[in-house]
mmCIF file of C-alpha atoms in Angstrom:
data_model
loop_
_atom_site.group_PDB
_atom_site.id
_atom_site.type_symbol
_atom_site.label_atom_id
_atom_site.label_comp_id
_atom_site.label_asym_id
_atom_site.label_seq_id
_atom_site.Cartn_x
_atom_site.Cartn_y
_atom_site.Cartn_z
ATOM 1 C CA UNK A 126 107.503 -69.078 -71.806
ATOM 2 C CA UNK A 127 106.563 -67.103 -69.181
ATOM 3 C CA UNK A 128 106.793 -63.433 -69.307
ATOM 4 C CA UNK A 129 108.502 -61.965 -66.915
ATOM 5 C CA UNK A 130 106.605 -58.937 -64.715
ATOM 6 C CA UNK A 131 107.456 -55.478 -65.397
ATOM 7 C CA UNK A 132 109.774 -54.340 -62.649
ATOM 8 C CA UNK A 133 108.283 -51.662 -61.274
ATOM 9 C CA UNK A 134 110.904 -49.099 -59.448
ATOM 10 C CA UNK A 135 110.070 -47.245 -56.682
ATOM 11 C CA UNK A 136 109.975 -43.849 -57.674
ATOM 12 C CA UNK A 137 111.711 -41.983 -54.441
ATOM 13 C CA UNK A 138 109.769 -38.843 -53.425
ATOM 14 C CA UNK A 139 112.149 -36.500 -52.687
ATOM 15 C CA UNK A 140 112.750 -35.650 -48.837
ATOM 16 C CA UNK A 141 111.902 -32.580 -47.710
ATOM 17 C CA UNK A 142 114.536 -31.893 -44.712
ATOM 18 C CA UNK A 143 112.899 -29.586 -42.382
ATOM 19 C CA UNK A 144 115.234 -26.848 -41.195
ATOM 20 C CA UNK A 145 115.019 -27.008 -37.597
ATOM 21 C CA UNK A 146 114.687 -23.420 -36.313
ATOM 22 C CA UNK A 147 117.325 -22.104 -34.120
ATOM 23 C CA UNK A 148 116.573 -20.402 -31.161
ATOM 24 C CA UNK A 149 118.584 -17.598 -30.334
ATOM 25 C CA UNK A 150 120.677 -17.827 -26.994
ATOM 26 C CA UNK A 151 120.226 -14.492 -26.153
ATOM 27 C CA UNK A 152 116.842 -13.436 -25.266
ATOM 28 C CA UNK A 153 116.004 -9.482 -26.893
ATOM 29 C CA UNK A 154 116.243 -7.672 -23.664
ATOM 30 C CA UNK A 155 113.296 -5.676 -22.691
ATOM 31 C CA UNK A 156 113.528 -2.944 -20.918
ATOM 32 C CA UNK A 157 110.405 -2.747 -18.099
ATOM 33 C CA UNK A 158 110.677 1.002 -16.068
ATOM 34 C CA UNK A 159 109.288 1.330 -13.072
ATOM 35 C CA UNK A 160 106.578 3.115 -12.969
ATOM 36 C CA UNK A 161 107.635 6.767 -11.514
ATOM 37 C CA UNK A 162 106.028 8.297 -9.041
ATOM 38 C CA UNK A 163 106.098 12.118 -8.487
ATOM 39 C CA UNK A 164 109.193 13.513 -6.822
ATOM 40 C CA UNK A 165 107.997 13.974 -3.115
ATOM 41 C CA UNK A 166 110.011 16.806 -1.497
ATOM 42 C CA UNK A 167 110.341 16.577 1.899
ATOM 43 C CA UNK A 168 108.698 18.862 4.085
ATOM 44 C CA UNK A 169 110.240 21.824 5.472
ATOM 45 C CA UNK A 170 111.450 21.629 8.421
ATOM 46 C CA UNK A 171 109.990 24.414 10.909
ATOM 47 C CA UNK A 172 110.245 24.450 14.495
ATOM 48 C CA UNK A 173 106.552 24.748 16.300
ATOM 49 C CA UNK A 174 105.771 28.614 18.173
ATOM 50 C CA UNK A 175 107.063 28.917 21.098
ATOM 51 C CA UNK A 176 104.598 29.798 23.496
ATOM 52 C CA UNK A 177 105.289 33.559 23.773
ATOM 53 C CA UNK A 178 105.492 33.949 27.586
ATOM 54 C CA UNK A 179 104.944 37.759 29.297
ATOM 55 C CA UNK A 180 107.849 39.117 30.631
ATOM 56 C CA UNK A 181 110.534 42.110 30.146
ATOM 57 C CA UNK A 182 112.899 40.680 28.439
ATOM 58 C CA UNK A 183 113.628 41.265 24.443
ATOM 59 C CA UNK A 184 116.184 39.392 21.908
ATOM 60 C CA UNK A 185 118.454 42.665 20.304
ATOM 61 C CA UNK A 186 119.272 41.033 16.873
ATOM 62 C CA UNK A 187 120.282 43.999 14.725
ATOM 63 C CA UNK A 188 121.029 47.692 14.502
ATOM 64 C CA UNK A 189 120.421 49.783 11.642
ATOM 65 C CA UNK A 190 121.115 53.714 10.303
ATOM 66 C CA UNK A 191 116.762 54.230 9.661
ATOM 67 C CA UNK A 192 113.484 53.817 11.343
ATOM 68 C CA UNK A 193 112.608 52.371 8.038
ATOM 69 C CA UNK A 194 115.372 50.373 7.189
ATOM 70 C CA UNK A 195 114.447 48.712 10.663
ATOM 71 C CA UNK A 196 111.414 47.494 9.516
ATOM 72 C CA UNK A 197 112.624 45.761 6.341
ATOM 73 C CA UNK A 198 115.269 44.281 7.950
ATOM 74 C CA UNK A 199 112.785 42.680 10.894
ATOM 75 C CA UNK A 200 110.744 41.280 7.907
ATOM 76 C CA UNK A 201 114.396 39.638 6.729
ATOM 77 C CA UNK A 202 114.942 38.308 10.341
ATOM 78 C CA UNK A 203 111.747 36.969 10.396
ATOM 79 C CA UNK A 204 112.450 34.984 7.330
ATOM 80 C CA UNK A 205 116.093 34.012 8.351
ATOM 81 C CA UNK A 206 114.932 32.468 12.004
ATOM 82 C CA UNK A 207 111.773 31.126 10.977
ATOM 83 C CA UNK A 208 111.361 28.935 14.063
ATOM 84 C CA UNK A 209 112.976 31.351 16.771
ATOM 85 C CA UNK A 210 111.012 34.297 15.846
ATOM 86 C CA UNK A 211 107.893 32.131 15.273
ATOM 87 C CA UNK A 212 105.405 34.632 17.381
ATOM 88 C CA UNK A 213 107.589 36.916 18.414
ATOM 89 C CA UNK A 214 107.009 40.543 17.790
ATOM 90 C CA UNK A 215 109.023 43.392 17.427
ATOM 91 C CA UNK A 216 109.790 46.762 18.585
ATOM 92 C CA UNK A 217 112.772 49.333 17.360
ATOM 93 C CA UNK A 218 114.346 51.431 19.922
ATOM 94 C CA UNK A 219 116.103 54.665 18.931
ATOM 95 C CA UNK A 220 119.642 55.021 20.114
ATOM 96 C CA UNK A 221 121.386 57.991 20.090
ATOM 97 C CA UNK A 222 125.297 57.060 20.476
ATOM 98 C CA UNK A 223 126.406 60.481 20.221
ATOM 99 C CA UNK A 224 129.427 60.530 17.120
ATOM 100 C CA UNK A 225 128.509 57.677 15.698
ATOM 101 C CA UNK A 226 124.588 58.700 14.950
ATOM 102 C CA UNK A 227 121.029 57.544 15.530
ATOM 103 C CA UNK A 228 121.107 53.927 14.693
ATOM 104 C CA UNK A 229 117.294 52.111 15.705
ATOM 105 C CA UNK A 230 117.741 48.923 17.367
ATOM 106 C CA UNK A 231 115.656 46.072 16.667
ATOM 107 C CA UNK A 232 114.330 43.927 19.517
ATOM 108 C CA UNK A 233 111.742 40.889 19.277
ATOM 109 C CA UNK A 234 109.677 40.183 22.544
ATOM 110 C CA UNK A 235 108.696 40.684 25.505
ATOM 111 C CA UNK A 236 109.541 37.629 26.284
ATOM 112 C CA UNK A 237 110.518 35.797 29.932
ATOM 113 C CA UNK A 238 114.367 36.082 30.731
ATOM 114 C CA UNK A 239 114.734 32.121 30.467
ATOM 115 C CA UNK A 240 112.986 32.212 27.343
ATOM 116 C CA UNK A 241 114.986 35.269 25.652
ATOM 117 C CA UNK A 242 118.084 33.519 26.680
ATOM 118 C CA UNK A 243 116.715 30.053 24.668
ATOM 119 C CA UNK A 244 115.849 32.275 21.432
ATOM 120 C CA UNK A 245 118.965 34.097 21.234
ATOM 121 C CA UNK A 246 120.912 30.660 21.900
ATOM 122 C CA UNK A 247 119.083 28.968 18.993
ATOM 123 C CA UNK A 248 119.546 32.059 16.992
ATOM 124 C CA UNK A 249 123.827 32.170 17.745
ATOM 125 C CA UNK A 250 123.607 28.574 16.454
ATOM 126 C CA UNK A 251 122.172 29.589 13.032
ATOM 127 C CA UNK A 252 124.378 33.104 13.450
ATOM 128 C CA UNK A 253 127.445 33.649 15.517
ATOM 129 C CA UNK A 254 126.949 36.439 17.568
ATOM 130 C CA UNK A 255 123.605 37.490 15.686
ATOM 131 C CA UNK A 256 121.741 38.581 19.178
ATOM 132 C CA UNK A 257 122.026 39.803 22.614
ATOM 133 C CA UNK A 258 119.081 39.477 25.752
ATOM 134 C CA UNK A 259 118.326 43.149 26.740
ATOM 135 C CA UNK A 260 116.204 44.307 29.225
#
């Protein structure tokens, strides 16, 4: 009689199912700044001297009670009209207006006629009414 063979069973290894990885749809934002540069101010703008020309001519821009009170209010002019004044000097001129007192006028020149009359224009653009052309 023949004997019949062992059966042999295969002996199923069990299946390792890979989990398959799942990629995110969003992407993790990251943030890139440009790199900053230093603030650049623009440069001031100031009109170029006018070539002081000779002449008789002087820009009246304010009146005040005191010889010295004239000269810290020139240095305050100077500052306010930057490119008008740029050159200029200055003179004060005592006025005696009888009632109303001594007041000391302050005058920037000599300057041409023509020229006085272009100062004092750029200057009643910046001020209203802020000088007069004397002689």
């Amino acid at each position: 009689v023949p004997v019949p063979e062992p059966v042999q069973k295969e002996v199923e290894e069990p299946v390792q199912l890979e989990t398959p990885k799942v990629e995110s749809a969003v992407e993790p934002k990251i943030e890139v700044k440009p790199q900053q540069k230093p603030e650049q101010k623009p440069a001031p703008v100031t009109q170029a001297p006018a070539p002081v020309a000779s002449g008789s001519y002087y820009i009246q821009l304010a009146s005040v009670k005191s010889a010295d009170g004239a000269e810290i209010e020139w240095k305050k002019l100077q500052k306010k009209y930057t490119g008008p004044l740029a050159g200029l000097s200055h003179r004060v001129q005592k006025a005696e207006l009888g009632e109303k007192g001594t007041f000391y006028r302050i005058q920037a020149g000599p300057v041409a006629k023509d020229q006085a009359s272009r100062i004092c224009s750029e200057i009643k653009k910046i001020t209203p009414g802020g000088c007069l052309v004397k002689k």
